[in-house]
XYZ file of C-alpha atoms in Angstrom:
468
model
C 26.238 6.334 12.125
C 24.123 8.571 14.325
C 22.646 9.206 17.718
C 18.891 8.686 17.695
C 16.840 10.713 20.197
C 13.262 9.446 20.279
C 9.931 10.355 21.892
C 10.373 14.118 21.853
C 6.913 15.533 22.354
C 6.261 19.047 21.118
C 3.180 21.200 20.881
C 1.846 22.454 17.566
C 3.564 25.804 18.053
C 7.062 24.242 18.067
C 9.010 24.126 14.801
C 11.592 21.526 13.756
C 14.531 23.672 14.800
C 13.084 23.852 18.289
C 12.803 20.049 18.374
C 16.405 19.591 17.203
C 17.556 21.936 20.023
C 15.641 19.787 22.523
C 17.345 16.658 21.164
C 20.793 18.280 21.407
C 20.152 19.313 24.999
C 19.265 15.722 25.850
C 22.768 14.564 24.884
C 24.347 17.745 26.297
C 25.735 18.944 22.982
C 25.473 22.265 21.141
C 24.713 23.012 17.489
C 28.402 23.683 16.902
C 29.388 20.200 18.033
C 27.004 18.424 15.642
C 28.115 17.706 12.104
C 24.482 17.137 11.189
C 21.128 17.117 12.975
C 17.816 16.275 11.340
C 14.290 14.971 11.874
C 14.025 11.225 11.243
C 10.372 10.568 12.072
C 7.373 12.488 13.241
C 3.848 11.376 14.084
C 0.765 12.955 15.574
C -0.483 11.934 19.033
C -4.149 13.001 19.137
C -5.203 10.779 22.048
C -5.374 13.656 24.494
C -7.004 17.089 24.517
C -3.663 18.801 23.899
C -2.469 17.354 20.619
C 1.270 16.868 20.257
C 3.700 15.796 17.584
C 6.186 13.082 18.547
C 9.619 13.298 16.913
C 12.734 11.185 16.513
C 15.910 13.173 15.764
C 19.200 12.017 14.281
C 22.409 13.679 15.445
C 25.841 13.062 13.900
C 29.047 14.040 15.718
C 32.574 14.152 14.265
C 33.668 10.731 15.479
C 31.814 7.464 16.064
C 33.520 7.197 19.455
C 32.051 10.602 20.454
C 28.583 9.364 19.520
C 28.908 6.209 21.548
C 30.278 8.136 24.536
C 27.442 10.701 24.384
C 24.845 7.891 24.452
C 26.553 6.152 27.350
C 26.830 9.382 29.324
C 23.105 10.197 29.343
C 21.846 6.657 30.090
C 18.411 7.418 28.637
C 16.207 4.720 26.999
C 15.146 7.295 24.399
C 18.738 7.942 23.336
C 20.541 5.242 21.400
C 23.396 4.768 18.975
C 22.573 3.468 15.494
C 25.354 2.061 13.343
C 25.003 2.494 9.611
C 23.791 -0.719 7.985
C 24.260 -1.440 4.322
C 21.968 -3.954 2.683
C 23.831 -6.375 0.479
C 22.848 -9.364 -1.612
C 24.531 -12.731 -1.053
C 25.935 -13.592 -4.444
C 25.802 -17.217 -5.620
C 28.788 -19.253 -6.723
C 27.249 -21.248 -9.591
C 27.121 -19.794 -13.072
C 23.577 -19.365 -14.344
C 22.650 -21.215 -17.494
C 20.756 -18.148 -18.718
C 19.719 -14.806 -17.306
C 17.126 -14.671 -14.531
C 13.535 -13.839 -15.444
C 11.213 -11.809 -13.187
C 7.491 -12.214 -13.880
C 5.503 -9.120 -12.903
C 6.533 -5.462 -12.521
C 4.708 -4.448 -9.370
C 6.642 -3.538 -6.195
C 8.114 -7.053 -5.719
C 9.144 -7.406 -9.349
C 10.529 -3.900 -9.512
C 12.840 -4.346 -6.524
C 13.831 -7.899 -7.513
C 14.770 -6.607 -10.935
C 16.585 -3.567 -9.537
C 18.719 -5.638 -7.148
C 19.553 -8.209 -9.801
C 20.491 -5.443 -12.249
C 22.690 -3.687 -9.653
C 24.608 -6.905 -9.148
C 25.176 -7.438 -12.854
C 22.651 -10.234 -13.525
C 20.960 -8.429 -16.449
C 17.440 -9.693 -15.642
C 14.609 -9.976 -18.130
C 11.407 -8.645 -16.564
C 8.037 -9.350 -18.202
C 4.772 -7.531 -17.388
C 1.410 -8.377 -18.970
C 0.264 -4.731 -18.789
C 1.504 -1.571 -20.446
C 4.214 0.948 -19.389
C 2.960 3.613 -17.014
C 2.512 6.298 -19.682
C 0.127 4.134 -21.719
C -1.377 2.630 -18.586
C -2.469 6.014 -17.175
C -4.159 6.880 -20.454
C -5.963 3.526 -20.594
C -7.142 3.696 -16.985
C -8.328 7.294 -17.259
C -10.291 6.413 -20.414
C -11.971 3.589 -18.521
C -12.754 5.829 -15.561
C -14.309 8.319 -17.993
C -16.699 5.696 -19.359
C -14.485 4.242 -22.071
C -13.632 0.633 -22.850
C -12.160 -1.687 -20.237
C -8.776 -3.286 -21.052
C -8.299 -6.709 -19.425
C -4.506 -6.516 -19.854
C -3.859 -2.934 -18.741
C -5.886 -1.625 -15.855
C -5.663 -0.652 -12.164
C -4.255 -4.084 -11.299
C -2.099 -4.905 -14.332
C 0.660 -2.732 -15.713
C 3.861 -1.002 -14.681
C 4.080 -0.479 -10.925
C 1.247 -2.917 -10.080
C -1.921 -1.985 -8.243
C -0.014 0.443 -6.025
C 0.508 2.890 -8.886
C -3.166 3.767 -8.602
C -3.390 4.019 -4.813
C -2.327 6.323 -2.039
C 1.264 5.145 -2.403
C 1.484 4.261 1.281
C 4.651 2.604 2.464
C 3.582 0.343 5.311
C 5.382 -2.405 7.149
C 5.442 -3.676 10.715
C 8.965 -5.011 10.600
C 12.306 -3.492 11.488
C 14.779 -4.437 8.811
C 17.653 -2.739 6.932
C 15.765 -3.358 3.691
C 13.088 -0.880 4.762
C 15.620 1.992 4.624
C 16.913 0.679 1.309
C 13.406 0.730 -0.194
C 12.716 4.268 1.057
C 16.091 5.458 -0.223
C 15.429 4.003 -3.673
C 12.045 5.690 -3.885
C 13.588 9.073 -2.963
C 16.435 8.610 -5.437
C 13.853 7.959 -8.150
C 11.634 10.968 -7.498
C 9.585 10.411 -4.348
C 9.307 13.366 -1.925
C 12.191 13.576 0.566
C 9.649 13.838 3.414
C 8.860 10.095 3.209
C 12.136 9.508 5.086
C 10.656 11.321 8.072
C 6.942 10.572 8.139
C 5.727 7.888 10.509
C 3.125 6.969 7.865
C 4.895 7.825 4.594
C 2.941 8.138 1.405
C 4.093 9.061 -2.104
C 0.826 9.761 -3.831
C -0.343 8.216 -7.066
C 0.785 11.274 -9.082
C 4.391 10.978 -7.813
C 4.421 7.188 -8.109
C 3.909 7.385 -11.860
C 7.277 9.161 -12.169
C 9.018 6.951 -9.608
C 8.144 3.626 -11.264
C 9.235 4.917 -14.697
C 12.569 6.061 -13.232
C 13.135 2.659 -11.576
C 12.420 0.972 -14.914
C 14.937 3.218 -16.676
C 17.556 2.527 -13.988
C 17.168 -1.220 -14.468
C 17.581 -0.803 -18.213
C 20.673 1.391 -17.746
C 22.228 -1.380 -15.648
C 21.768 -4.006 -18.387
C 18.299 -5.317 -17.540
C 15.384 -5.575 -19.911
C 11.723 -4.805 -19.257
C 9.111 -6.167 -21.693
C 5.589 -4.816 -21.395
C 2.413 -6.319 -22.848
C 4.128 -9.680 -22.370
C 2.484 -12.538 -20.557
C 3.824 -15.723 -18.960
C 1.859 -18.529 -20.664
C 3.801 -21.674 -19.662
C 6.887 -22.946 -17.869
C 9.166 -25.893 -18.669
C 10.577 -27.905 -15.781
C 13.591 -30.232 -16.066
C 15.202 -32.066 -13.141
C 13.002 -30.232 -10.623
C 14.100 -26.806 -11.910
C 12.487 -24.295 -14.256
C 14.623 -24.378 -17.379
C 12.573 -22.090 -19.597
C 9.450 -19.999 -19.755
C 7.009 -19.279 -22.543
C 6.197 -15.631 -23.097
C 3.050 -15.335 -25.224
C 3.843 -18.834 -26.461
C 7.489 -18.192 -27.332
C 10.153 -20.188 -25.463
C 12.880 -18.344 -23.550
C 15.620 -20.016 -21.494
C 15.720 -19.093 -17.829
C 18.568 -19.391 -15.360
C 16.117 -18.708 -12.522
C 12.534 -17.441 -12.291
C 11.037 -15.054 -9.767
C 7.255 -15.034 -9.759
C 6.117 -11.552 -8.592
C 2.549 -12.107 -9.744
C 0.543 -10.083 -7.255
C -2.957 -11.329 -6.345
C -4.905 -11.021 -9.602
C -3.048 -13.158 -12.140
C -5.640 -15.876 -11.800
C -4.946 -17.492 -15.159
C -1.274 -17.786 -14.266
C -2.123 -19.471 -10.948
C -4.208 -22.044 -12.840
C -1.314 -22.742 -15.244
C 1.108 -23.222 -12.322
C -1.308 -25.614 -10.669
C -1.517 -27.676 -13.845
C 2.300 -27.877 -13.814
C 2.271 -29.322 -10.314
C 3.514 -26.211 -8.539
C 2.398 -26.166 -4.907
C -0.075 -23.338 -4.146
C -1.456 -23.013 -0.633
C -4.857 -21.324 0.055
C -4.521 -18.509 2.560
C -7.001 -16.364 4.504
C -7.813 -12.962 2.987
C -10.427 -10.280 3.401
C -13.467 -8.968 1.459
C -15.722 -6.032 2.002
C -16.434 -2.491 0.809
C -14.952 0.968 0.506
C -16.471 3.426 2.985
C -16.488 7.187 2.309
C -16.784 10.052 4.804
C -16.252 13.799 4.558
C -12.559 14.396 5.208
C -13.350 17.463 7.357
C -15.475 15.256 9.628
C -12.628 12.766 10.053
C -10.287 15.654 10.872
C -12.775 16.981 13.433
C -13.210 13.579 15.052
C -9.440 13.099 15.414
C -8.235 16.614 16.163
C -11.209 18.372 17.731
C -10.730 22.168 17.894
C -7.308 21.815 16.216
C -8.767 20.434 12.985
C -7.351 22.387 10.055
C -4.196 23.478 11.930
C -1.360 23.847 9.379
C 0.992 21.711 11.500
C -1.379 18.708 11.305
C -1.628 16.278 8.407
C -4.952 15.145 6.953
C -6.631 12.889 9.487
C -6.340 9.155 8.927
C -7.419 6.157 10.954
C -6.820 2.459 11.398
C -9.537 0.553 13.230
C -10.092 -3.143 14.006
C -12.369 -5.469 15.922
C -12.170 -9.210 16.493
C -15.101 -11.456 17.331
C -14.069 -15.066 17.801
C -12.074 -16.227 14.796
C -13.277 -13.393 12.556
C -12.031 -9.804 12.289
C -13.353 -6.661 10.712
C -10.970 -3.806 10.125
C -10.049 -0.799 8.026
C -6.988 -0.591 5.822
C -5.651 1.360 2.845
C -7.215 4.533 4.257
C -6.958 7.346 1.695
C -7.336 10.859 3.176
C -8.770 13.338 0.661
C -8.944 10.532 -1.845
C -11.144 8.809 -4.436
C -12.792 5.403 -4.727
C -11.693 3.988 -8.080
C -12.791 1.216 -10.436
C -10.169 -1.485 -10.087
C -11.513 -4.462 -12.056
C -9.085 -6.862 -13.671
C -11.682 -9.014 -15.482
C -14.708 -8.400 -17.661
C -18.043 -8.687 -15.855
C -16.686 -8.006 -12.355
C -16.655 -4.940 -10.077
C -13.684 -4.299 -7.787
C -13.082 -1.050 -5.881
C -9.885 0.449 -4.536
C -8.864 3.734 -2.932
C -6.464 6.315 -4.336
C -5.065 9.688 -3.229
C -2.900 12.276 -4.958
C 0.053 13.563 -2.973
C -1.803 16.660 -1.700
C -4.719 14.550 -0.430
C -6.992 17.542 -1.029
C -10.249 15.816 -2.050
C -13.478 16.388 -0.123
C -13.859 12.746 0.931
C -11.836 10.250 2.892
C -12.201 6.576 2.047
C -10.929 3.275 3.371
C -11.413 -0.421 2.853
C -13.769 -1.903 5.440
C -13.090 -5.589 5.272
C -13.959 -8.874 6.956
C -11.553 -11.778 7.196
C -12.436 -14.991 5.397
C -10.534 -18.299 5.370
C -10.555 -21.711 3.690
C -13.258 -22.684 6.202
C -15.517 -20.233 4.332
C -14.550 -20.830 0.733
C -12.895 -24.287 0.549
C -9.493 -25.968 0.896
C -8.523 -26.240 -2.775
C -6.141 -23.512 -4.045
C -8.649 -22.148 -6.582
C -11.582 -22.070 -4.162
C -10.600 -18.688 -2.809
C -10.323 -17.312 -6.358
C -13.718 -18.688 -7.233
C -15.143 -17.069 -4.085
C -13.670 -13.709 -5.153
C -14.997 -14.024 -8.680
C -18.513 -14.826 -7.529
C -18.564 -11.692 -5.396
C -17.140 -9.564 -8.214
C -19.731 -10.850 -10.703
C -22.512 -10.296 -8.163
C -21.302 -6.752 -7.586
C -21.250 -6.139 -11.344
C -24.896 -7.276 -11.589
C -25.855 -5.261 -8.504
C -24.303 -2.186 -10.057
C -26.470 -2.572 -13.144
C -23.604 -3.290 -15.562
C -21.081 -0.994 -17.151
C -18.752 -1.480 -14.115
C -20.972 0.770 -12.001
C -20.618 -0.058 -8.293
C -23.457 -0.976 -5.947
C -23.658 1.680 -3.259
C -25.640 2.323 -0.059
C -25.596 4.964 2.651
C -24.269 3.784 6.000
C -27.554 4.648 7.685
C -29.515 2.492 5.238
C -26.975 -0.335 5.409
C -27.293 -0.456 9.217
C -31.082 -0.360 8.990
C -31.285 -2.866 6.128
C -33.263 -0.469 3.946
C -32.808 0.670 0.351
C -31.053 3.986 -0.395
C -33.241 6.498 -2.190
C -30.843 9.454 -2.182
C -27.401 10.552 -0.957
C -26.687 13.349 1.542
C -23.509 15.354 2.222
C -21.174 12.586 1.041
C -21.182 12.364 -2.757
C -19.672 9.063 -3.983
C -16.367 9.686 -5.825
C -16.488 6.477 -7.925
C -16.291 8.052 -11.372
C -17.742 5.160 -13.384
C -21.015 5.634 -11.524
C -22.918 3.991 -8.656
C -26.225 2.221 -8.393
C -28.183 2.306 -5.081
C -28.400 -1.268 -3.828
C -29.046 -3.140 -0.582
C -25.625 -4.660 0.081
C -26.943 -7.355 2.421
C -28.195 -9.051 -0.757
C -24.648 -9.131 -2.104
C -22.602 -10.631 0.733
C -22.963 -13.833 2.769
C -24.755 -13.111 6.039
C -21.616 -13.488 8.208
C -19.863 -10.730 6.247
C -22.835 -8.340 6.398
C -23.171 -8.907 10.175
C -19.436 -8.246 10.795
C -19.489 -5.108 8.615
C -22.415 -3.744 10.637
C -20.776 -4.699 13.901
C -17.547 -2.988 12.847
C -19.264 0.230 11.783
C -21.059 0.531 15.122
C -17.963 -0.309 17.149
C -15.702 2.059 15.147
C -18.198 4.891 15.647
C -17.450 4.664 19.394
C -13.731 5.077 18.690
C -14.051 7.656 15.876
C -17.106 9.860 16.234
C -19.024 10.063 12.994
C -17.782 6.800 11.475
C -21.421 5.615 11.405
C -22.740 8.945 10.104
C -25.941 8.079 8.291
C -25.012 9.861 5.031
C -21.565 8.286 4.712
C -21.538 5.767 1.868
């Protein structure tokens, strides 16, 4: 239970104690009357010349009635009462024939397993990849030029693809489960600040500890996590899954949760053969784009770039033309572009940041929407479309999982890249200069170019010729 005071704008010279005092004055209370007062959220408003930070503050008084009365007395739309909400699971009434099985140990599988374990269901969780300790070693070997492991990589293994990412926690919904997720991350080692940040991120370095701690908590509550274990078949009786086959061995299942992620293509094929309904959905394809982080900061913050009160600059840009969109997502300030393949003979890129976000470059996905109209109506058509692009990128990179790469200036001009400028590609496996218009269908190339030019008008320097 708390009073929430929102939309408190403060200059960069104000500290958090100053902001809390402003919030208390809004509800006409003193420090002595508050049991607790704290920052809930803060975000940067850089739309105007004078940059400000916008805060939300939580204030707790002795009694709930006092909090409600204080809110009613001020009659301010930015002051509201928030009751404490506890997320609870609705427990079934039928006895399970066997314990539930969760397939996949990415974010969905982790939290499904954790909730089931908390309620005493003793779930069995299977993950085709390795535990995070082994996974980090395997991925770093690959990034250093070593062998690729099709079972343990950036997409498969404990924590899912997010373990090697910026660790951003992004949702556009308001739901009690959001607070529950944040709380669990903090309990398991994530920085406390993620409870306050408008755009919280954990960092790939912290995530490696968090996912291991969640695994250990599930085990301590009676669950079981099996790594290097793959779902190979399911058995259906009376319209229900009665058992699963893990690497060919039959295991009874009281219920099955498929938390497969987007890359378990062989499992999708097996489910289709079993008559499971799979619906093709729109998705997006494109490139990673890298800029100098200091140039992004300058474009967003102007003369205030580098101010200690400001976070690393990040952006989110989009443009729609007819039924197609081009947009940025998974923006990684001070981050790296990483090799994220899940199959031999294909190149996939992703972005990753450590918690400090202190790298020289910023990178983001620059992607164009595609739909069944582009790739076909059958469930596997979208997968085939992805695989064709990944194989083409592998060939364009010259093999060895090197990535095809082009400066933004050359991409816009349709010319080959002979050399790089200020922005040095961070993709550690290596890059091969290549004209990307030869890689993508024409409609994707045209939308990427259109987006780069449009985004440069919103964020000065986005189309800098030596960005890559």
